[in-house]
Amino acid sequence: MEIQGLQKMTLLDYPGKVACTVFLGGCDFRCPFCHNGELVLSPAPAEMNQEELLAFLKKRQGLLDGVCITGGEPLLRPDLPQLLEAVKALGYPVKLDTNGSHPRALVDLVERKLVDYVAMDVKNSPERYPETVGVPGLDVGPIRESVGFLLEGLVDYEFRTTVVRELHDEDSFRAIGPWLSGAKRYFLQSFVDRDTVIQEGLHPWDRDHLQEFAALVRPWVPSVELRGVD
């Protein structure tokens, strides 16, 4: 497997663990606010292969507590299960970041106990999903299926939304709340503009507005927090 990037240590990506983050290129969405445009639009050359990653992980046994797999969209990779089997064989818990567009692949990994924690991006209310992910006419059915599966609680998980002023408003969160009803935890992440963002000209909401959005969701999801907000 080609691996586009590796962050050798992070205290932020895997809740409660010292972890590394593995970046895999390729995605079926074109979210205008995506920070990893170089992984989505034209995947960067491989930084390492699977054998080199596993060699790194062997050396870090006892120093790292977990491995995060992110993208792009990792579930697009047909050889992802083989990679995760090898990572799990080294004793590492695995966190998977996903956009939820491939529910069957997600269910398969969970049933095979190849992931321990799933962070799923909920991009917006179902009505505004196509524009938010940059895919006109998108079928939101697979996204709904992934949300429903995670709500069953067969694997530890979180939902999260990156909030952009041009794409999200109060109505977004009035719809997201009932959709995620009963969820274990939900995070609102403030958009941060970077050079690698796919579309220029986007802006964050301020903390007060993010708090108001969070309050709209709390009747449905008691644990709603802000993340990455000054």
PDB file of N, CA and C in Angstrom, residues 125-193:
ATOM      1  N   SER A 125     -26.390  19.282   7.346  1.00  0.00           N
ATOM      2  CA  SER A 125     -27.713  18.671   7.307  1.00  0.00           C
ATOM      3  C   SER A 125     -27.848  17.890   6.007  1.00  0.00           C
ATOM      4  N   PRO A 126     -28.670  16.844   5.977  1.00  0.00           N
ATOM      5  CA  PRO A 126     -28.800  16.059   4.737  1.00  0.00           C
ATOM      6  C   PRO A 126     -29.137  16.911   3.526  1.00  0.00           C
ATOM      7  N   GLU A 127     -29.963  17.944   3.716  1.00  0.00           N
ATOM      8  CA  GLU A 127     -30.392  18.781   2.592  1.00  0.00           C
ATOM      9  C   GLU A 127     -29.223  19.539   1.958  1.00  0.00           C
ATOM     10  N   ARG A 128     -28.227  19.880   2.766  1.00  0.00           N
ATOM     11  CA  ARG A 128     -27.119  20.693   2.251  1.00  0.00           C
ATOM     12  C   ARG A 128     -25.854  19.863   1.997  1.00  0.00           C
ATOM     13  N   TYR A 129     -25.984  18.538   2.084  1.00  0.00           N
ATOM     14  CA  TYR A 129     -24.808  17.695   1.882  1.00  0.00           C
ATOM     15  C   TYR A 129     -24.157  17.865   0.510  1.00  0.00           C
ATOM     16  N   PRO A 130     -24.917  17.830  -0.594  1.00  0.00           N
ATOM     17  CA  PRO A 130     -24.264  17.900  -1.906  1.00  0.00           C
ATOM     18  C   PRO A 130     -23.373  19.116  -2.082  1.00  0.00           C
ATOM     19  N   GLU A 131     -23.868  20.310  -1.697  1.00  0.00           N
ATOM     20  CA  GLU A 131     -23.041  21.508  -1.869  1.00  0.00           C
ATOM     21  C   GLU A 131     -21.875  21.508  -0.896  1.00  0.00           C
ATOM     22  N   THR A 132     -22.083  20.961   0.296  1.00  0.00           N
ATOM     23  CA  THR A 132     -21.029  20.991   1.312  1.00  0.00           C
ATOM     24  C   THR A 132     -19.875  20.072   0.954  1.00  0.00           C
ATOM     25  N   VAL A 133     -20.163  18.949   0.295  1.00  0.00           N
ATOM     26  CA  VAL A 133     -19.085  18.023  -0.076  1.00  0.00           C
ATOM     27  C   VAL A 133     -18.638  18.212  -1.521  1.00  0.00           C
ATOM     28  N   GLY A 134     -19.223  19.177  -2.226  1.00  0.00           N
ATOM     29  CA  GLY A 134     -18.792  19.460  -3.588  1.00  0.00           C
ATOM     30  C   GLY A 134     -19.160  18.402  -4.597  1.00  0.00           C
ATOM     31  N   VAL A 135     -20.272  17.676  -4.345  1.00  0.00           N
ATOM     32  CA  VAL A 135     -20.709  16.614  -5.260  1.00  0.00           C
ATOM     33  C   VAL A 135     -22.192  16.837  -5.576  1.00  0.00           C
ATOM     34  N   PRO A 136     -22.518  17.559  -6.638  1.00  0.00           N
ATOM     35  CA  PRO A 136     -23.927  17.789  -6.975  1.00  0.00           C
ATOM     36  C   PRO A 136     -24.680  16.475  -7.174  1.00  0.00           C
ATOM     37  N   GLY A 137     -25.895  16.424  -6.632  1.00  0.00           N
ATOM     38  CA  GLY A 137     -26.723  15.238  -6.791  1.00  0.00           C
ATOM     39  C   GLY A 137     -26.321  14.063  -5.924  1.00  0.00           C
ATOM     40  N   LEU A 138     -25.483  14.290  -4.934  1.00  0.00           N
ATOM     41  CA  LEU A 138     -25.022  13.201  -4.063  1.00  0.00           C
ATOM     42  C   LEU A 138     -26.180  12.455  -3.418  1.00  0.00           C
ATOM     43  N   ASP A 139     -26.108  11.127  -3.405  1.00  0.00           N
ATOM     44  CA  ASP A 139     -27.043  10.284  -2.671  1.00  0.00           C
ATOM     45  C   ASP A 139     -26.573  10.217  -1.224  1.00  0.00           C
ATOM     46  N   VAL A 140     -27.370  10.750  -0.301  1.00  0.00           N
ATOM     47  CA  VAL A 140     -26.987  10.792   1.111  1.00  0.00           C
ATOM     48  C   VAL A 140     -27.294   9.458   1.802  1.00  0.00           C
ATOM     49  N   GLY A 141     -27.914   8.519   1.093  1.00  0.00           N
ATOM     50  CA  GLY A 141     -28.273   7.240   1.698  1.00  0.00           C
ATOM     51  C   GLY A 141     -27.118   6.536   2.387  1.00  0.00           C
ATOM     52  N   PRO A 142     -25.959   6.383   1.749  1.00  0.00           N
ATOM     53  CA  PRO A 142     -24.835   5.728   2.419  1.00  0.00           C
ATOM     54  C   PRO A 142     -24.378   6.461   3.681  1.00  0.00           C
ATOM     55  N   ILE A 143     -24.454   7.782   3.667  1.00  0.00           N
ATOM     56  CA  ILE A 143     -24.081   8.553   4.857  1.00  0.00           C
ATOM     57  C   ILE A 143     -25.034   8.233   6.001  1.00  0.00           C
ATOM     58  N   ARG A 144     -26.331   8.214   5.706  1.00  0.00           N
ATOM     59  CA  ARG A 144     -27.324   7.865   6.718  1.00  0.00           C
ATOM     60  C   ARG A 144     -27.074   6.454   7.260  1.00  0.00           C
ATOM     61  N   GLU A 145     -26.683   5.544   6.372  1.00  0.00           N
ATOM     62  CA  GLU A 145     -26.438   4.166   6.791  1.00  0.00           C
ATOM     63  C   GLU A 145     -25.258   4.094   7.763  1.00  0.00           C
ATOM     64  N   SER A 146     -24.198   4.841   7.483  1.00  0.00           N
ATOM     65  CA  SER A 146     -23.040   4.847   8.375  1.00  0.00           C
ATOM     66  C   SER A 146     -23.385   5.461   9.726  1.00  0.00           C
ATOM     67  N   VAL A 147     -24.141   6.559   9.712  1.00  0.00           N
ATOM     68  CA  VAL A 147     -24.572   7.173  10.975  1.00  0.00           C
ATOM     69  C   VAL A 147     -25.381   6.173  11.786  1.00  0.00           C
ATOM     70  N   GLY A 148     -26.346   5.523  11.142  1.00  0.00           N
ATOM     71  CA  GLY A 148     -27.175   4.550  11.852  1.00  0.00           C
ATOM     72  C   GLY A 148     -26.365   3.413  12.429  1.00  0.00           C
ATOM     73  N   PHE A 149     -25.371   2.946  11.685  1.00  0.00           N
ATOM     74  CA  PHE A 149     -24.533   1.861  12.188  1.00  0.00           C
ATOM     75  C   PHE A 149     -23.745   2.291  13.419  1.00  0.00           C
ATOM     76  N   LEU A 150     -23.127   3.458  13.373  1.00  0.00           N
ATOM     77  CA  LEU A 150     -22.345   3.898  14.526  1.00  0.00           C
ATOM     78  C   LEU A 150     -23.235   4.119  15.747  1.00  0.00           C
ATOM     79  N   LEU A 151     -24.441   4.590  15.530  1.00  0.00           N
ATOM     80  CA  LEU A 151     -25.362   4.803  16.660  1.00  0.00           C
ATOM     81  C   LEU A 151     -25.723   3.498  17.364  1.00  0.00           C
ATOM     82  N   GLU A 152     -25.518   2.363  16.702  1.00  0.00           N
ATOM     83  CA  GLU A 152     -25.753   1.079  17.360  1.00  0.00           C
ATOM     84  C   GLU A 152     -24.741   0.810  18.473  1.00  0.00           C
ATOM     85  N   GLY A 153     -23.619   1.498  18.457  1.00  0.00           N
ATOM     86  CA  GLY A 153     -22.652   1.397  19.543  1.00  0.00           C
ATOM     87  C   GLY A 153     -21.778   0.160  19.519  1.00  0.00           C
ATOM     88  N   LEU A 154     -21.582  -0.433  18.365  1.00  0.00           N
ATOM     89  CA  LEU A 154     -20.741  -1.634  18.278  1.00  0.00           C
ATOM     90  C   LEU A 154     -19.257  -1.302  18.307  1.00  0.00           C
ATOM     91  N   VAL A 155     -18.921  -0.039  18.137  1.00  0.00           N
ATOM     92  CA  VAL A 155     -17.539   0.432  18.218  1.00  0.00           C
ATOM     93  C   VAL A 155     -17.584   1.831  18.811  1.00  0.00           C
ATOM     94  N   ASP A 156     -16.525   2.196  19.535  1.00  0.00           N
ATOM     95  CA  ASP A 156     -16.465   3.545  20.086  1.00  0.00           C
ATOM     96  C   ASP A 156     -16.349   4.541  18.933  1.00  0.00           C
ATOM     97  N   TYR A 157     -16.947   5.725  19.092  1.00  0.00           N
ATOM     98  CA  TYR A 157     -17.024   6.630  17.955  1.00  0.00           C
ATOM     99  C   TYR A 157     -17.266   8.062  18.407  1.00  0.00           C
ATOM    100  N   GLU A 158     -17.094   8.959  17.452  1.00  0.00           N
ATOM    101  CA  GLU A 158     -17.534  10.342  17.599  1.00  0.00           C
ATOM    102  C   GLU A 158     -18.026  10.824  16.238  1.00  0.00           C
ATOM    103  N   PHE A 159     -18.912  11.798  16.262  1.00  0.00           N
ATOM    104  CA  PHE A 159     -19.290  12.548  15.072  1.00  0.00           C
ATOM    105  C   PHE A 159     -18.701  13.945  15.199  1.00  0.00           C
ATOM    106  N   ARG A 160     -18.417  14.569  14.058  1.00  0.00           N
ATOM    107  CA  ARG A 160     -17.829  15.903  14.100  1.00  0.00           C
ATOM    108  C   ARG A 160     -18.198  16.665  12.833  1.00  0.00           C
ATOM    109  N   THR A 161     -18.311  17.984  12.977  1.00  0.00           N
ATOM    110  CA  THR A 161     -18.630  18.859  11.845  1.00  0.00           C
ATOM    111  C   THR A 161     -17.670  20.030  11.833  1.00  0.00           C
ATOM    112  N   THR A 162     -17.020  20.249  10.700  1.00  0.00           N
ATOM    113  CA  THR A 162     -16.218  21.449  10.508  1.00  0.00           C
ATOM    114  C   THR A 162     -17.156  22.564  10.042  1.00  0.00           C
ATOM    115  N   VAL A 163     -17.225  23.627  10.829  1.00  0.00           N
ATOM    116  CA  VAL A 163     -18.253  24.651  10.626  1.00  0.00           C
ATOM    117  C   VAL A 163     -17.684  25.819   9.823  1.00  0.00           C
ATOM    118  N   VAL A 164     -18.354  26.126   8.700  1.00  0.00           N
ATOM    119  CA  VAL A 164     -17.922  27.165   7.768  1.00  0.00           C
ATOM    120  C   VAL A 164     -19.062  28.174   7.601  1.00  0.00           C
ATOM    121  N   ARG A 165     -18.752  29.448   7.677  1.00  0.00           N
ATOM    122  CA  ARG A 165     -19.802  30.465   7.650  1.00  0.00           C
ATOM    123  C   ARG A 165     -20.641  30.402   6.364  1.00  0.00           C
ATOM    124  N   GLU A 166     -19.974  30.122   5.243  1.00  0.00           N
ATOM    125  CA  GLU A 166     -20.682  30.106   3.967  1.00  0.00           C
ATOM    126  C   GLU A 166     -21.546  28.863   3.770  1.00  0.00           C
ATOM    127  N   LEU A 167     -21.386  27.845   4.615  1.00  0.00           N
ATOM    128  CA  LEU A 167     -22.075  26.572   4.407  1.00  0.00           C
ATOM    129  C   LEU A 167     -23.001  26.158   5.546  1.00  0.00           C
ATOM    130  N   HIS A 168     -22.800  26.701   6.740  1.00  0.00           N
ATOM    131  CA  HIS A 168     -23.567  26.263   7.906  1.00  0.00           C
ATOM    132  C   HIS A 168     -24.280  27.435   8.568  1.00  0.00           C
ATOM    133  N   ASP A 169     -25.510  27.156   9.018  1.00  0.00           N
ATOM    134  CA  ASP A 169     -26.271  28.152   9.758  1.00  0.00           C
ATOM    135  C   ASP A 169     -27.114  27.433  10.811  1.00  0.00           C
ATOM    136  N   GLU A 170     -27.988  28.156  11.476  1.00  0.00           N
ATOM    137  CA  GLU A 170     -28.795  27.548  12.537  1.00  0.00           C
ATOM    138  C   GLU A 170     -29.623  26.377  12.017  1.00  0.00           C
ATOM    139  N   ASP A 171     -30.170  26.507  10.825  1.00  0.00           N
ATOM    140  CA  ASP A 171     -30.991  25.422  10.277  1.00  0.00           C
ATOM    141  C   ASP A 171     -30.177  24.145  10.082  1.00  0.00           C
ATOM    142  N   SER A 172     -28.882  24.284   9.791  1.00  0.00           N
ATOM    143  CA  SER A 172     -28.027  23.103   9.661  1.00  0.00           C
ATOM    144  C   SER A 172     -28.071  22.276  10.932  1.00  0.00           C
ATOM    145  N   PHE A 173     -27.930  22.936  12.067  1.00  0.00           N
ATOM    146  CA  PHE A 173     -27.812  22.213  13.336  1.00  0.00           C
ATOM    147  C   PHE A 173     -29.176  21.833  13.916  1.00  0.00           C
ATOM    148  N   ARG A 174     -30.212  22.548  13.508  1.00  0.00           N
ATOM    149  CA  ARG A 174     -31.560  22.109  13.870  1.00  0.00           C
ATOM    150  C   ARG A 174     -31.880  20.766  13.213  1.00  0.00           C
ATOM    151  N   ALA A 175     -31.280  20.517  12.052  1.00  0.00           N
ATOM    152  CA  ALA A 175     -31.491  19.240  11.367  1.00  0.00           C
ATOM    153  C   ALA A 175     -30.504  18.168  11.830  1.00  0.00           C
ATOM    154  N   ILE A 176     -29.265  18.565  12.112  1.00  0.00           N
ATOM    155  CA  ILE A 176     -28.251  17.591  12.534  1.00  0.00           C
ATOM    156  C   ILE A 176     -28.607  16.988  13.889  1.00  0.00           C
ATOM    157  N   GLY A 177     -29.152  17.784  14.806  1.00  0.00           N
ATOM    158  CA  GLY A 177     -29.476  17.280  16.143  1.00  0.00           C
ATOM    159  C   GLY A 177     -30.342  16.035  16.123  1.00  0.00           C
ATOM    160  N   PRO A 178     -31.555  16.081  15.537  1.00  0.00           N
ATOM    161  CA  PRO A 178     -32.389  14.886  15.511  1.00  0.00           C
ATOM    162  C   PRO A 178     -31.768  13.747  14.709  1.00  0.00           C
ATOM    163  N   TRP A 179     -30.992  14.077  13.690  1.00  0.00           N
ATOM    164  CA  TRP A 179     -30.346  13.035  12.890  1.00  0.00           C
ATOM    165  C   TRP A 179     -29.379  12.208  13.743  1.00  0.00           C
ATOM    166  N   LEU A 180     -28.656  12.883  14.659  1.00  0.00           N
ATOM    167  CA  LEU A 180     -27.664  12.200  15.494  1.00  0.00           C
ATOM    168  C   LEU A 180     -28.215  11.868  16.875  1.00  0.00           C
ATOM    169  N   SER A 181     -29.519  11.875  17.025  1.00  0.00           N
ATOM    170  CA  SER A 181     -30.136  11.668  18.338  1.00  0.00           C
ATOM    171  C   SER A 181     -29.598  10.420  19.033  1.00  0.00           C
ATOM    172  N   GLY A 182     -29.145  10.609  20.275  1.00  0.00           N
ATOM    173  CA  GLY A 182     -28.613   9.498  21.057  1.00  0.00           C
ATOM    174  C   GLY A 182     -27.145   9.236  20.859  1.00  0.00           C
ATOM    175  N   ALA A 183     -26.469  10.053  20.056  1.00  0.00           N
ATOM    176  CA  ALA A 183     -25.041   9.840  19.805  1.00  0.00           C
ATOM    177  C   ALA A 183     -24.233   9.996  21.083  1.00  0.00           C
ATOM    178  N   LYS A 184     -23.114   9.291  21.119  1.00  0.00           N
ATOM    179  CA  LYS A 184     -22.246   9.311  22.295  1.00  0.00           C
ATOM    180  C   LYS A 184     -21.556  10.659  22.464  1.00  0.00           C
ATOM    181  N   ARG A 185     -21.041  11.210  21.373  1.00  0.00           N
ATOM    182  CA  ARG A 185     -20.355  12.505  21.448  1.00  0.00           C
ATOM    183  C   ARG A 185     -20.324  13.152  20.058  1.00  0.00           C
ATOM    184  N   TYR A 186     -20.320  14.481  20.085  1.00  0.00           N
ATOM    185  CA  TYR A 186     -20.350  15.259  18.841  1.00  0.00           C
ATOM    186  C   TYR A 186     -19.510  16.511  19.042  1.00  0.00           C
ATOM    187  N   PHE A 187     -18.655  16.802  18.067  1.00  0.00           N
ATOM    188  CA  PHE A 187     -17.766  17.951  18.148  1.00  0.00           C
ATOM    189  C   PHE A 187     -18.045  18.920  17.003  1.00  0.00           C
ATOM    190  N   LEU A 188     -18.030  20.202  17.341  1.00  0.00           N
ATOM    191  CA  LEU A 188     -18.049  21.260  16.341  1.00  0.00           C
ATOM    192  C   LEU A 188     -16.627  21.789  16.217  1.00  0.00           C
ATOM    193  N   GLN A 189     -16.080  21.726  15.009  1.00  0.00           N
ATOM    194  CA  GLN A 189     -14.724  22.176  14.751  1.00  0.00           C
ATOM    195  C   GLN A 189     -14.770  23.449  13.920  1.00  0.00           C
ATOM    196  N   SER A 190     -14.048  24.457  14.337  1.00  0.00           N
ATOM    197  CA  SER A 190     -14.028  25.711  13.590  1.00  0.00           C
ATOM    198  C   SER A 190     -13.155  25.577  12.349  1.00  0.00           C
ATOM    199  N   PHE A 191     -13.670  26.028  11.225  1.00  0.00           N
ATOM    200  CA  PHE A 191     -12.874  26.075  10.001  1.00  0.00           C
ATOM    201  C   PHE A 191     -11.671  26.989  10.204  1.00  0.00           C
ATOM    202  N   VAL A 192     -10.520  26.525   9.721  1.00  0.00           N
ATOM    203  CA  VAL A 192      -9.293  27.327   9.747  1.00  0.00           C
ATOM    204  C   VAL A 192      -8.762  27.407   8.317  1.00  0.00           C
ATOM    205  N   ASP A 193      -8.596  28.611   7.821  1.00  0.00           N
ATOM    206  CA  ASP A 193      -8.133  28.788   6.441  1.00  0.00           C
ATOM    207  C   ASP A 193      -6.645  28.461   6.339  1.00  0.00           C
TER     208      ASP A 193
END
